[in-house]
């Protein structure tokens, strides 16, 4: 779960010529580590939306290669299409999927902008989360005037590009790049074929809301009569309040319902600054970052709420689903399930799974596959079509072919025993830590619901997180060692060769130190989680917690030994001295935890045995 994954969704101003489109997508796919997920050309818009994912650096490189290729093969001076656009690569957003923040994605956008400005000499604007000033956040505003107005726009100091020259390039135009949250396309299915049923619920949920009504004659909101604002009466769409002025209604909406009335009207294309008397009154929907309509899907013979969630951290799918279930029940309808269209970040389903487990009074800190399974069951994600996590979920830990953690226990033990230096002690230290973390989480989860949850829940959470991270380290340790071995095999014929080889070997050694150092630190956390689980958990599980503690200790020691053995060949004396001091401190902490935990555990076991022998005597 800690491997960072970024999605990039560039839009290119070409939707009709497959040869040019392929030139661009080939440039993307040629970058190692990139997964090209989707190429969606549109003939009417004359535009192609491409989706690819990968680790941050390869994604940044692929984005640059795509922009460069588009600038070479496309010619904006002859481009026509139904969609607004300003450049050959029109817009290029970076989207966090897993293990990376929106801020870090904005940094990728800035780096892309700088490189495009410097190497391709094209003007670049930054938008949304990467915007340099508030008025550049909105894409439509940045793109206003389009390609045809770009030459004039670049002359306006207000619209000086964020990167690159303020010079019009007739072939490539300008690039707009930025960062935005992941968009989840999510449908909720009803036990009805009536589109109006779905629409009635969708309009209650979406931020844009709906025309306000009162005096409903059935559970359906649309059965009421429409309200309008009048000179002396401004009715609230969300309750029975009537304001005598627009301003009093504005205050009421903010204070009683928590929304900005002017913004709501703006979403419905009404500019309140021009006066609203005579206009239809509006009712705000329940969720921000939520767009929704109702439709009928012939394939399923069902009406659905078709929903776009533009920031699932603010408005998660399970919250929208539960509201839809309630609104459906009030209308005599049933939500039979829901559907993810396209892809979903693993974190969204992890959060949903935890939400439902909490509601059931269960520990929310269980393995990720269990959380996904719970989310699929609770949300009815397999209702109208099968839900296959490997095809739908982005950011699941990748297990490359031949990964050590994908082996059976027996095969791994065999592999370790063969006469090759890797996998060795570093990988096994990480594996020991992962198993210890698993035991800590198990003991913490078993002890829950007995008044100790405040202490045990964090240990369960830590146990899961450390386990997932240490499992990755099992393979990382072997790879880190390999990069040093590769450097050793470099040629050493000339003095230049020798210098390059030495530098690469030193780099490889530092990497070979970083991985076991991270393992040692994580394993100390494992020992802490196991100690908490032992102290507060079920006494019957004490030996499990003790084994977890010992495994964590093996991981700390193993990690440190692997750091020390690689330090001896590192020539950077300051680095070596610093690492040695840090290792000594970590080791002292681990010893203290081991001594205290073992003494406590042995004491409890001795106490249990003495009580039993007293019982036998009496
Ligand atoms: Zn109200």
Coordinates of C-alpha atoms and ligand atoms in Angstrom, one line a residue:
X1 CA 0.0 0.0 0.0
X2 CA 3.0 2.3 0.4
X3 CA 4.1 2.2 -3.3
X4 CA 3.1 5.6 -4.7
X5 CA 0.8 5.4 -7.7
X6 CA -0.2 8.4 -9.9
X7 CA -2.7 8.6 -12.6
X8 CA -2.3 11.0 -15.6
X9 CA -5.2 11.9 -17.9
X10 CA -3.9 14.0 -20.7
X11 CA -6.3 15.2 -23.4
X12 CA -4.9 15.6 -27.0
X13 CA -6.4 17.7 -29.7
X14 CA -6.8 14.9 -32.2
X15 CA -9.6 12.4 -32.3
X16 CA -9.8 11.3 -35.9
X17 CA -6.4 10.2 -37.2
X18 CA -5.4 6.9 -35.6
X19 CA -1.8 7.2 -36.9
X20 CA -1.1 10.4 -35.0
X21 CA -2.9 9.2 -31.9
X22 CA -0.8 6.0 -31.9
X23 CA 2.4 8.1 -32.2
X24 CA 1.4 9.8 -28.9
X25 CA 0.3 6.7 -27.0
X26 CA 3.4 4.8 -28.2
X27 CA 5.6 7.5 -26.7
X28 CA 3.7 7.0 -23.4
X29 CA 3.8 3.2 -23.4
X30 CA 7.6 3.2 -24.3
X31 CA 8.4 4.5 -20.8
X32 CA 9.3 1.6 -18.4
X33 CA 6.9 1.1 -15.6
X34 CA 3.9 2.7 -17.3
X35 CA 0.5 1.0 -17.5
X36 CA -1.6 2.5 -20.4
X37 CA -5.2 2.0 -19.1
X38 CA -7.4 3.7 -21.7
X39 CA -7.3 5.5 -25.0
X40 CA -10.6 7.2 -25.8
X41 CA -10.8 9.1 -29.1
X42 CA -13.8 11.2 -30.0
X43 CA -14.5 12.1 -33.6
X44 CA -16.9 15.0 -32.9
X45 CA -14.7 16.6 -30.3
X46 CA -11.6 15.8 -32.4
X47 CA -10.0 15.0 -29.1
X48 CA -8.5 11.9 -27.4
X49 CA -8.5 11.3 -23.6
X50 CA -5.6 9.0 -22.5
X51 CA -5.3 7.4 -19.1
X52 CA -2.1 5.9 -17.7
X53 CA -0.7 5.1 -14.3
X54 CA 2.6 4.3 -12.7
X55 CA 5.1 5.5 -10.1
X56 CA 5.6 9.3 -10.0
X57 CA 8.9 9.6 -11.9
X58 CA 7.9 7.3 -14.8
X59 CA 4.5 9.1 -15.1
X60 CA 6.2 12.5 -15.2
X61 CA 8.6 11.2 -17.9
X62 CA 5.7 9.7 -20.0
X63 CA 3.7 12.9 -19.7
X64 CA 6.6 14.9 -21.0
X65 CA 7.2 12.4 -23.9
X66 CA 3.5 12.6 -24.8
X67 CA 3.5 16.5 -24.8
X68 CA 6.6 16.5 -26.9
X69 CA 5.2 14.0 -29.4
X70 CA 1.9 15.8 -29.6
X71 CA 3.7 19.1 -30.3
X72 CA 5.5 17.4 -33.1
X73 CA 2.7 15.4 -34.9
X74 CA -0.3 17.7 -34.3
X75 CA -1.0 21.1 -35.9
X76 CA -3.4 23.4 -34.0
X77 CA -3.6 25.9 -36.9
X78 CA -5.8 23.4 -38.8
X79 CA -7.7 21.9 -35.8
X80 CA -11.5 22.0 -35.4
X81 CA -13.6 20.2 -32.9
X82 CA -16.6 20.5 -30.6
X83 CA -14.7 20.7 -27.3
X84 CA -12.9 23.8 -26.0
X85 CA -9.1 23.5 -26.3
X86 CA -5.9 25.7 -26.2
X87 CA -3.1 23.4 -27.3
X88 CA -2.0 20.1 -28.9
X89 CA -1.8 18.6 -25.4
X90 CA -4.8 20.6 -24.1
X91 CA -4.9 19.6 -20.5
X92 CA -2.7 17.2 -18.5
X93 CA -3.9 16.6 -14.9
X94 CA -1.9 14.4 -12.4
X95 CA -4.2 12.5 -10.0
X96 CA -3.2 10.8 -6.7
X97 CA -4.2 7.1 -6.7
X98 CA -2.3 5.6 -3.7
X99 CA 0.6 6.5 -1.4
X100 CA 0.8 10.1 -2.7
X101 CA -0.8 13.4 -1.9
X102 CA -2.6 16.0 -4.0
X103 CA 0.3 18.4 -3.1
X104 CA 2.9 16.0 -4.4
X105 CA 0.9 15.6 -7.6
X106 CA 0.8 19.5 -8.0
X107 CA 4.6 19.4 -7.7
X108 CA 4.7 16.9 -10.6
X109 CA 2.6 19.3 -12.7
X110 CA 4.9 22.2 -11.9
X111 CA 7.9 20.1 -12.9
X112 CA 6.3 19.1 -16.1
X113 CA 5.4 22.7 -16.8
X114 CA 9.0 23.8 -16.2
X115 CA 10.5 21.1 -18.4
X116 CA 8.0 21.8 -21.3
X117 CA 8.7 25.5 -20.9
X118 CA 12.5 25.0 -21.0
X119 CA 13.0 22.2 -23.5
X120 CA 10.0 22.6 -25.8
X121 CA 9.7 26.4 -25.4
X122 CA 5.9 26.3 -25.1
X123 CA 3.8 28.5 -22.8
X124 CA 2.3 26.6 -19.8
X125 CA -0.5 27.4 -17.4
X126 CA -1.0 25.6 -14.1
X127 CA -4.6 25.0 -12.9
X128 CA -6.6 23.5 -10.1
X129 CA -4.5 22.3 -7.2
X130 CA -1.3 23.4 -8.9
X131 CA -2.6 26.9 -9.8
X132 CA -0.2 29.8 -9.0
X133 CA -3.1 32.2 -8.2
X134 CA -6.8 31.8 -7.3
X135 CA -8.2 33.0 -10.7
X136 CA -6.2 30.2 -12.5
X137 CA -7.8 27.3 -10.5
X138 CA -10.8 27.0 -12.8
X139 CA -9.9 25.2 -16.1
X140 CA -12.7 26.9 -18.1
X141 CA -11.4 30.3 -17.0
X142 CA -7.8 29.5 -17.9
X143 CA -8.9 28.1 -21.3
X144 CA -11.2 31.1 -22.0
X145 CA -10.6 32.5 -25.5
X146 CA -9.2 29.0 -26.5
X147 CA -6.5 28.5 -29.1
X148 CA -7.8 31.2 -31.4
X149 CA -7.5 33.8 -28.6
X150 CA -4.2 32.6 -27.2
X151 CA -1.9 35.0 -29.2
X152 CA -3.8 38.0 -27.7
X153 CA -4.0 36.3 -24.2
X154 CA -0.2 35.9 -24.1
X155 CA 0.3 39.6 -24.6
X156 CA -1.8 40.4 -21.4
X157 CA 0.5 40.6 -18.4
X158 CA -2.5 39.2 -16.3
X159 CA -2.2 36.0 -18.3
X160 CA 1.6 35.6 -18.4
X161 CA 2.3 31.9 -18.6
X162 CA 3.4 30.1 -15.4
X163 CA 6.3 28.5 -17.2
X164 CA 7.9 28.9 -20.7
X165 CA 8.0 31.9 -22.9
X166 CA 4.9 34.2 -23.4
X167 CA 5.3 33.5 -27.2
X168 CA 2.6 32.1 -29.4
X169 CA 3.4 28.7 -31.0
X170 CA 0.9 28.3 -33.9
X171 CA 1.4 24.5 -34.1
X172 CA 1.3 23.5 -30.5
X173 CA -0.6 26.3 -28.7
X174 CA -0.3 26.2 -24.9
X175 CA -0.2 23.4 -22.3
X176 CA -2.5 23.5 -19.3
X177 CA -1.3 21.1 -16.5
X178 CA -2.3 20.7 -12.9
X179 CA -3.5 18.3 -10.2
X180 CA -6.9 17.2 -9.1
X181 CA -8.4 14.5 -6.9
X182 CA -9.5 11.2 -8.4
X183 CA -12.9 11.2 -10.0
X184 CA -15.0 8.2 -9.1
X185 CA -17.9 7.4 -11.6
X186 CA -20.4 5.6 -9.4
X187 CA -24.0 4.3 -10.2
X188 CA -26.6 3.3 -7.7
X189 CA -29.2 0.8 -9.0
X190 CA -32.9 0.8 -8.0
X191 CA -35.6 -1.9 -8.1
X192 CA -37.4 0.1 -10.7
X193 CA -37.3 0.8 -14.5
X194 CA -38.7 4.4 -14.0
X195 CA -36.0 7.0 -14.7
X196 CA -38.1 9.6 -12.8
X197 CA -37.6 7.5 -9.6
X198 CA -33.8 7.7 -10.0
X199 CA -33.9 11.4 -10.9
X200 CA -36.0 12.3 -7.9
X201 CA -33.3 10.8 -5.6
X202 CA -30.3 12.0 -7.6
X203 CA -31.5 15.7 -7.3
X204 CA -31.7 15.3 -3.5
X205 CA -28.1 14.1 -3.4
X206 CA -26.2 16.3 -5.9
X207 CA -24.6 19.6 -4.8
X208 CA -26.5 21.5 -7.5
X209 CA -29.8 20.5 -5.9
X210 CA -33.1 21.1 -7.7
X211 CA -36.0 23.6 -8.1
X212 CA -37.6 24.0 -4.7
X213 CA -41.2 22.8 -4.1
X214 CA -43.7 22.6 -1.3
X215 CA -46.9 20.7 -0.6
X216 CA -45.9 17.2 -1.8
X217 CA -48.8 14.9 -2.5
X218 CA -46.7 11.7 -2.5
X219 CA -43.3 10.7 -1.1
X220 CA -41.7 12.0 -4.3
X221 CA -40.4 15.5 -4.0
X222 CA -41.3 16.3 -7.6
X223 CA -45.1 16.0 -6.7
X224 CA -45.0 19.4 -4.9
X225 CA -45.6 22.8 -6.5
X226 CA -42.7 24.9 -7.7
X227 CA -41.6 27.9 -5.6
X228 CA -40.4 31.3 -7.0
X229 CA -38.7 34.2 -5.4
X230 CA -40.9 37.3 -5.1
X231 CA -40.2 40.9 -4.3
X232 CA -41.3 40.5 -0.7
X233 CA -41.0 36.8 -0.1
X234 CA -37.9 34.6 -0.6
X235 CA -38.7 31.0 0.3
X236 CA -36.0 28.6 1.6
X237 CA -35.8 25.4 -0.5
X238 CA -34.6 23.3 2.4
X239 CA -37.3 24.2 5.0
X240 CA -40.5 26.2 5.5
X241 CA -38.6 29.5 6.2
X242 CA -39.6 32.6 4.1
X243 CA -37.2 35.6 4.1
X244 CA -38.5 39.1 3.6
X245 CA -35.4 40.0 1.6
X246 CA -32.8 38.0 -0.4
X247 CA -30.1 38.9 2.1
X248 CA -32.1 37.5 5.0
X249 CA -32.6 34.2 3.1
X250 CA -28.8 34.2 2.4
X251 CA -28.1 34.4 6.1
X252 CA -30.7 31.7 6.9
X253 CA -29.2 29.3 4.3
X254 CA -25.7 29.8 5.7
X255 CA -26.6 29.5 9.4
X256 CA -29.4 26.9 9.3
X257 CA -28.2 24.7 6.4
X258 CA -24.5 25.5 6.0
X259 CA -24.5 26.4 2.3
X260 CA -23.8 29.5 0.2
X261 CA -27.0 30.5 -1.6
X262 CA -25.3 32.5 -4.2
X263 CA -23.1 29.6 -5.1
X264 CA -26.1 27.3 -5.3
X265 CA -27.9 29.7 -7.7
X266 CA -24.7 30.1 -9.7
X267 CA -24.5 26.3 -10.1
X268 CA -28.0 26.6 -11.6
X269 CA -26.9 29.4 -13.9
X270 CA -28.6 32.2 -11.9
X271 CA -26.5 35.3 -11.2
X272 CA -27.9 36.6 -7.9
X273 CA -26.1 40.0 -8.2
X274 CA -28.7 40.9 -10.9
X275 CA -31.7 40.3 -8.5
X276 CA -33.6 37.0 -8.3
X277 CA -37.3 38.2 -8.0
X278 CA -39.4 36.2 -10.4
X279 CA -36.8 33.4 -10.7
X280 CA -37.4 29.8 -9.6
X281 CA -36.3 29.1 -6.0
X282 CA -33.7 26.4 -5.4
X283 CA -33.1 23.6 -2.8
X284 CA -29.5 22.6 -2.0
X285 CA -28.6 18.9 -2.4
X286 CA -27.0 16.9 0.5
X287 CA -23.4 16.5 -0.8
X288 CA -20.7 18.8 -2.2
X289 CA -18.3 17.3 -4.8
X290 CA -21.2 15.3 -6.1
X291 CA -22.9 15.4 -9.5
X292 CA -25.9 13.1 -10.2
X293 CA -28.7 12.5 -12.6
X294 CA -31.2 9.6 -13.1
X295 CA -31.2 7.4 -16.1
X296 CA -32.6 4.1 -17.4
X297 CA -30.1 1.4 -18.5
X298 CA -31.6 -1.0 -21.0
X299 CA -28.8 -3.7 -20.5
X300 CA -29.8 -4.0 -16.8
X301 CA -33.6 -3.2 -17.3
X302 CA -33.1 -0.9 -14.3
X303 CA -33.2 2.8 -13.4
X304 CA -29.9 4.1 -11.9
X305 CA -28.6 7.2 -10.2
X306 CA -25.5 8.1 -12.3
X307 CA -23.1 9.9 -10.0
X308 CA -19.7 11.6 -10.3
X309 CA -17.8 12.0 -7.1
X310 CA -15.1 14.6 -7.7
X311 CA -13.4 14.3 -4.3
X312 CA -14.0 11.0 -2.5
X313 CA -12.1 12.2 0.6
X314 CA -14.8 14.8 1.1
X315 CA -17.8 12.9 -0.3
X316 CA -17.2 9.2 -0.2
X317 CA -19.3 6.7 -2.1
X318 CA -20.6 4.9 0.9
X319 CA -22.0 8.1 2.4
X320 CA -23.9 8.9 -0.8
X321 CA -25.1 5.3 -1.1
X322 CA -26.5 5.2 2.5
X323 CA -28.3 8.5 1.8
X324 CA -29.7 7.0 -1.4
X325 CA -30.9 3.9 0.5
X326 CA -32.7 6.1 3.0
X327 CA -34.3 8.3 0.4
X328 CA -35.3 5.2 -1.6
X329 CA -36.9 3.6 1.4
X330 CA -38.9 6.8 2.1
X331 CA -40.2 6.5 -1.5
X332 CA -41.1 2.8 -1.2
X333 CA -38.1 1.9 -3.4
X334 CA -35.2 -0.4 -2.8
X335 CA -31.5 0.2 -3.7
X336 CA -30.5 -3.3 -5.1
X337 CA -26.8 -2.4 -5.3
X338 CA -24.2 0.0 -6.8
X339 CA -21.6 0.0 -9.5
X340 CA -18.1 1.5 -10.0
X341 CA -17.7 2.6 -13.6
X342 CA -14.1 2.4 -14.7
X343 CA -11.5 2.4 -11.9
X344 CA -11.4 3.2 -8.2
X345 CA -8.4 3.9 -5.9
X346 CA -8.0 1.1 -3.3
X347 CA -8.1 3.7 -0.5
X348 CA -11.8 4.6 -1.4
X349 CA -12.9 0.9 -0.9
X350 CA -10.6 0.5 2.1
X351 CA -12.5 3.4 3.7
X352 CA -15.9 2.0 2.7
X353 CA -15.0 -1.4 4.1
X354 CA -13.9 0.1 7.4
X355 CA -17.1 2.2 7.6
X356 CA -19.3 -0.9 7.4
X357 CA -17.1 -2.9 9.8
X358 CA -17.3 -0.1 12.4
X359 CA -21.1 -0.1 12.0
X360 CA -21.2 -3.8 12.7
X361 CA -19.1 -3.3 15.8
X362 CA -16.1 -5.2 14.2
X363 CA -12.5 -4.1 14.1
X364 CA -11.9 -2.0 11.0
X365 CA -8.2 -2.9 11.0
X366 CA -8.2 -6.1 9.0
X367 CA -6.2 -7.1 5.9
X368 CA -7.0 -5.1 2.7
X369 CA -8.5 -8.0 0.8
X370 CA -11.0 -8.5 3.7
X371 CA -11.9 -4.8 3.5
X372 CA -12.4 -4.9 -0.2
X373 CA -14.6 -8.0 0.2
X374 CA -16.7 -6.2 2.9
X375 CA -17.1 -3.1 0.7
X376 CA -18.2 -5.2 -2.3
X377 CA -20.8 -7.0 -0.1
X378 CA -22.0 -3.9 1.8
X379 CA -22.3 -1.7 -1.3
X380 CA -23.7 -4.5 -3.5
X381 CA -20.9 -3.7 -6.0
X382 CA -21.5 -7.0 -7.8
X383 CA -25.2 -6.4 -8.3
X384 CA -25.5 -5.7 -12.0
X385 CA -22.1 -7.0 -13.2
X386 CA -19.2 -8.9 -11.6
X387 CA -16.7 -7.0 -9.5
X388 CA -13.2 -8.1 -10.2
X389 CA -10.7 -6.2 -7.9
X390 CA -7.7 -6.9 -10.1
X391 CA -9.5 -5.1 -13.0
X392 CA -11.2 -2.3 -11.1
X393 CA -9.0 -1.4 -8.2
X394 CA -5.9 0.9 -8.6
X395 CA -3.1 0.9 -6.1
X396 CA -3.2 -2.7 -4.9
X397 CA 0.3 -3.9 -3.8
X398 CA 1.9 -5.2 -7.0
X399 CA 3.4 -8.7 -6.7
X400 CA 5.8 -9.0 -9.7
X401 CA 6.5 -12.4 -11.2
X402 CA 8.8 -14.3 -9.0
X403 CA 8.2 -12.1 -5.9
X404 CA 9.4 -13.7 -2.7
X405 CA 6.1 -12.8 -0.9
X406 CA 4.1 -14.6 -3.6
X407 CA 5.8 -17.9 -2.8
X408 CA 4.4 -20.6 -0.5
X409 CA 6.2 -20.8 2.9
X410 CA 7.9 -24.0 1.8
X411 CA 9.1 -22.6 -1.5
X412 CA 10.4 -19.5 0.2
X413 CA 12.3 -21.6 2.7
X414 CA 13.8 -23.7 -0.1
X415 CA 14.7 -20.6 -2.1
X416 CA 16.5 -19.1 0.9
X417 CA 18.5 -22.3 1.5
X418 CA 19.9 -22.4 -2.1
X419 CA 23.6 -21.5 -2.7
X420 CA 22.8 -17.9 -3.9
X421 CA 23.6 -14.9 -1.6
X422 CA 20.1 -13.4 -2.0
X423 CA 17.4 -13.6 -0.6
X424 CA 19.3 -13.5 2.7
X425 CA 19.1 -12.1 6.2
X426 CA 17.7 -8.8 5.1
X427 CA 14.6 -10.2 3.4
X428 CA 14.1 -12.7 6.3
X429 CA 14.4 -9.9 8.9
X430 CA 11.6 -8.0 7.0
X431 CA 9.5 -11.2 6.8
X432 CA 10.0 -11.8 10.6
X433 CA 8.8 -8.3 11.2
X434 CA 5.7 -8.7 9.0
X435 CA 4.7 -11.9 10.8
X436 CA 5.3 -10.2 14.2
X437 CA 3.1 -7.3 13.0
X438 CA 0.4 -9.8 12.0
X439 CA 0.5 -11.4 15.4
X440 CA 0.2 -7.9 17.1
X441 CA -2.8 -7.1 15.0
X442 CA -4.4 -10.5 15.7
X443 CA -4.0 -10.2 19.5
X444 CA -5.3 -6.6 19.4
X445 CA -8.3 -7.5 17.3
X446 CA -9.2 -10.6 19.4
X447 CA -9.2 -8.4 22.6
X448 CA -11.6 -5.8 21.3
X449 CA -15.1 -5.2 22.7
X450 CA -13.9 -5.7 26.3
X451 CA -13.5 -2.1 27.2
X452 CA -9.9 -1.9 26.1
X453 CA -10.5 -0.7 22.5
X454 CA -8.9 2.7 23.0
X455 CA -5.5 1.0 23.6
X456 CA -6.0 -1.9 21.3
X457 CA -7.5 -0.3 18.1
X458 CA -4.3 1.7 17.4
X459 CA -2.2 -1.4 17.8
X460 CA -4.5 -3.3 15.4
X461 CA -4.2 -0.4 12.9
X462 CA -0.4 -0.2 13.3
X463 CA -0.1 -4.0 13.0
X464 CA -1.9 -4.0 9.6
X465 CA 0.0 -1.0 8.2
X466 CA 3.5 -2.4 9.3
X467 CA 2.6 -5.8 8.0
X468 CA 1.8 -4.4 4.5
X469 CA 5.0 -2.3 4.5
X470 CA 7.3 -5.0 5.7
X471 CA 5.9 -7.5 3.2
X472 CA 7.1 -5.0 0.4
X473 CA 10.5 -4.8 2.1
X474 CA 11.0 -8.6 1.8
X475 CA 11.4 -8.1 -2.0
X476 CA 12.9 -4.6 -1.8
X477 CA 15.8 -5.9 0.3
X478 CA 16.8 -8.4 -2.4
X479 CA 16.4 -5.7 -5.1
X480 CA 18.5 -3.2 -3.2
X481 CA 21.3 -5.7 -2.9
X482 CA 21.0 -6.5 -6.7
X483 CA 21.6 -2.8 -7.6
X484 CA 25.0 -2.9 -5.7
X485 CA 25.9 -6.2 -7.5
X486 CA 25.1 -4.6 -10.9
X487 CA 27.3 -1.7 -10.2
X488 CA 30.2 -4.1 -9.3
X489 CA 29.9 -5.6 -12.7
X490 CA 30.5 -2.3 -14.5
X491 CA 33.6 -2.0 -16.6
X492 CA 36.8 -0.7 -15.0
X493 CA 39.2 -0.4 -18.0
X494 CA 39.9 3.3 -17.8
X495 CA 40.2 5.7 -14.8
X496 CA 36.8 7.3 -15.9
X497 CA 35.2 3.8 -15.9
X498 CA 36.6 3.2 -12.5
X499 CA 35.2 6.5 -11.2
X500 CA 31.7 5.8 -12.6
X501 CA 31.8 2.3 -11.2
X502 CA 32.9 3.5 -7.7
X503 CA 30.2 6.2 -7.6
X504 CA 27.5 3.7 -8.7
X505 CA 28.7 1.2 -6.1
X506 CA 28.5 3.9 -3.4
X507 CA 25.0 4.7 -4.5
X508 CA 24.0 1.0 -4.4
X509 CA 25.5 0.6 -1.0
X510 CA 23.6 3.6 0.4
X511 CA 20.4 2.1 -1.0
X512 CA 21.4 -1.3 0.5
X513 CA 21.6 0.5 3.8
X514 CA 18.3 2.4 3.5
X515 CA 16.1 -0.6 3.0
X516 CA 17.3 -2.6 6.1
X517 CA 17.3 0.7 8.1
X518 CA 13.6 1.2 7.3
X519 CA 13.0 -2.4 8.2
X520 CA 14.7 -2.0 11.6
X521 CA 12.6 1.1 12.3
X522 CA 9.4 -0.5 11.3
X523 CA 10.2 -3.6 13.4
X524 CA 10.7 -1.4 16.5
X525 CA 7.1 -0.2 15.9
X526 CA 6.1 -3.9 15.6
X527 CA 7.6 -4.5 19.1
X528 CA 5.6 -1.5 20.5
X529 CA 2.3 -2.8 19.0
X530 CA 3.0 -6.3 20.3
X531 CA 3.7 -4.9 23.8
X532 CA 0.4 -3.0 23.8
X533 CA -1.5 -6.0 22.5
X534 CA 0.1 -8.2 25.2
X535 CA -0.7 -5.7 28.0
X536 CA -4.3 -4.9 27.1
X537 CA -5.3 -8.0 25.0
X538 CA -6.9 -11.3 26.0
X539 CA -4.6 -13.2 28.5
X540 CA -5.2 -16.3 26.5
X541 CA -3.3 -14.7 23.6
X542 CA -0.3 -13.7 25.6
X543 CA 2.0 -16.2 24.0
X544 CA 1.0 -15.0 20.5
X545 CA 1.9 -11.4 21.5
X546 CA 5.2 -12.7 23.0
X547 CA 6.1 -14.4 19.7
X548 CA 5.2 -11.2 17.9
X549 CA 7.5 -9.3 20.2
X550 CA 10.4 -11.7 19.5
X551 CA 9.8 -11.6 15.7
X552 CA 9.8 -7.8 15.9
X553 CA 13.1 -8.0 17.8
X554 CA 14.6 -10.4 15.2
X555 CA 13.6 -7.8 12.5
X556 CA 15.3 -4.9 14.4
X557 CA 18.5 -6.8 14.9
X558 CA 18.5 -8.3 11.4
X559 CA 17.9 -4.9 9.9
X560 CA 20.7 -3.3 11.9
X561 CA 23.2 -6.1 11.2
X562 CA 22.5 -5.6 7.5
X563 CA 23.0 -1.8 7.8
X564 CA 26.3 -2.3 9.6
X565 CA 27.7 -4.8 7.2
X566 CA 27.1 -2.4 4.2
X567 CA 28.4 0.6 6.1
X568 CA 31.9 -0.8 6.2
X569 CA 32.3 -0.2 2.5
X570 CA 30.8 3.3 2.4
X571 CA 33.5 6.0 2.0
X572 CA 31.2 8.9 3.2
X573 CA 32.5 9.1 6.8
X574 CA 29.8 11.5 8.1
X575 CA 27.1 9.3 6.7
X576 CA 28.6 6.2 8.3
X577 CA 29.1 7.9 11.7
X578 CA 25.5 9.2 11.8
X579 CA 24.0 5.8 10.8
X580 CA 26.1 4.0 13.5
X581 CA 24.8 6.4 16.2
X582 CA 21.2 5.9 15.0
X583 CA 21.6 2.2 15.0
X584 CA 22.9 2.2 18.6
X585 CA 19.9 4.2 19.8
X586 CA 17.4 2.0 18.0
X587 CA 19.0 -1.1 19.4
X588 CA 18.9 0.3 22.9
X589 CA 15.1 1.0 22.5
X590 CA 14.5 -2.5 21.1
X591 CA 16.5 -4.2 24.0
X592 CA 14.4 -2.3 26.6
X593 CA 11.2 -3.3 24.9
X594 CA 12.3 -6.9 24.6
X595 CA 13.4 -7.1 28.3
X596 CA 10.3 -5.4 29.6
X597 CA 7.9 -7.5 27.4
X598 CA 9.6 -10.8 28.1
X599 CA 9.7 -10.2 31.9
X600 CA 6.0 -9.2 31.8
X601 CA 5.0 -12.2 29.7
X602 CA 7.1 -14.7 31.7
X603 CA 5.6 -13.2 35.0
X604 CA 2.1 -13.6 33.7
X605 CA 2.7 -17.2 32.6
X606 CA 4.4 -18.1 35.9
X607 CA 1.3 -16.6 37.7
X608 CA -1.1 -18.7 35.5
X609 CA 0.9 -21.9 36.2
X610 CA 1.1 -21.2 40.0
X611 CA -2.7 -20.7 40.1
X612 CA -3.2 -23.9 38.3
X613 CA -0.9 -25.9 40.6
X614 CA -2.7 -24.4 43.6
X615 CA -5.9 -25.6 42.0
X616 CA -4.5 -29.1 41.7
X617 CA -3.5 -29.2 45.4
X618 CA -6.8 -28.1 46.8
Ligands
LIG1 ZN1 -34.3 26.7 5.5

